[in-house]
Amino acid sequence: MILILLEYGSKITNDELTEFFMCSHMGGMRRSKRKNALILISYPNSFYKDRWEKGVFHYTGMGKKGDQCLEFAQNKTLKDSRDNGVEVHLFEVDKENVYEYIGRVKLIGMPYQEKQLDEDGKCRLVWIFKLGVIF
């Protein structure tokens, strides 16, 4: 068992993240029912266009091909996170296997759609979630 103290800027490995949150080892949106948490991971060099704008993080929803659905899997969990009691945690990955903890986040406003390319380079509609860090 590992002992991890998560605070802004903490860096952990994927194995440590998985053990701490008791969640899947893969994916950008990882649900932990045992910890009642949703772990969001942003990979800046992926085809998803996550970004910071004026202190708000714009996180691209789940789904690699075709238009994304707001009522699908963890997109729904995140959309409903103001009411469902699920804690949402954000990590950014700049280097392989180095997950930097940004902190707990909350959904700000309603999700919106924008056009992005999918993993095959085809244009599609994705859902963007505006997130604010909880201090």
PDB file of N, CA, C and O in Angstrom, residues 17 22 35 66 93 99:
ATOM      1  N   LEU A  17      -1.622   6.544  -8.989  1.00  0.00           N
ATOM      2  CA  LEU A  17      -2.953   7.121  -9.189  1.00  0.00           C
ATOM      3  C   LEU A  17      -4.010   6.021  -9.143  1.00  0.00           C
ATOM      4  O   LEU A  17      -5.028   6.144  -8.459  1.00  0.00           O
ATOM      5  N   MET A  22      -8.317   3.731  -6.709  1.00  0.00           N
ATOM      6  CA  MET A  22      -8.987   2.455  -6.986  1.00  0.00           C
ATOM      7  C   MET A  22      -9.793   2.557  -8.282  1.00  0.00           C
ATOM      8  O   MET A  22     -11.004   2.309  -8.313  1.00  0.00           O
ATOM      9  N   LYS A  35     -14.294   5.091  -4.355  1.00  0.00           N
ATOM     10  CA  LYS A  35     -13.902   6.389  -3.776  1.00  0.00           C
ATOM     11  C   LYS A  35     -14.911   7.487  -4.108  1.00  0.00           C
ATOM     12  O   LYS A  35     -14.710   8.636  -3.715  1.00  0.00           O
ATOM     13  N   GLY A  66     -16.254   9.981 -33.920  1.00  0.00           N
ATOM     14  CA  GLY A  66     -17.616  10.453 -34.138  1.00  0.00           C
ATOM     15  C   GLY A  66     -18.044  11.484 -33.108  1.00  0.00           C
ATOM     16  O   GLY A  66     -17.290  11.843 -32.211  1.00  0.00           O
ATOM     17  N   VAL A  93      -0.741  15.616 -17.654  1.00  0.00           N
ATOM     18  CA  VAL A  93       0.415  14.768 -17.942  1.00  0.00           C
ATOM     19  C   VAL A  93       1.237  15.448 -19.030  1.00  0.00           C
ATOM     20  O   VAL A  93       0.797  15.540 -20.173  1.00  0.00           O
ATOM     21  N   TYR A  99       2.050  12.249 -13.547  1.00  0.00           N
ATOM     22  CA  TYR A  99       0.708  12.813 -13.436  1.00  0.00           C
ATOM     23  C   TYR A  99       0.746  13.921 -12.387  1.00  0.00           C
ATOM     24  O   TYR A  99       0.950  13.650 -11.213  1.00  0.00           O
TER      25      TYR A  99
END
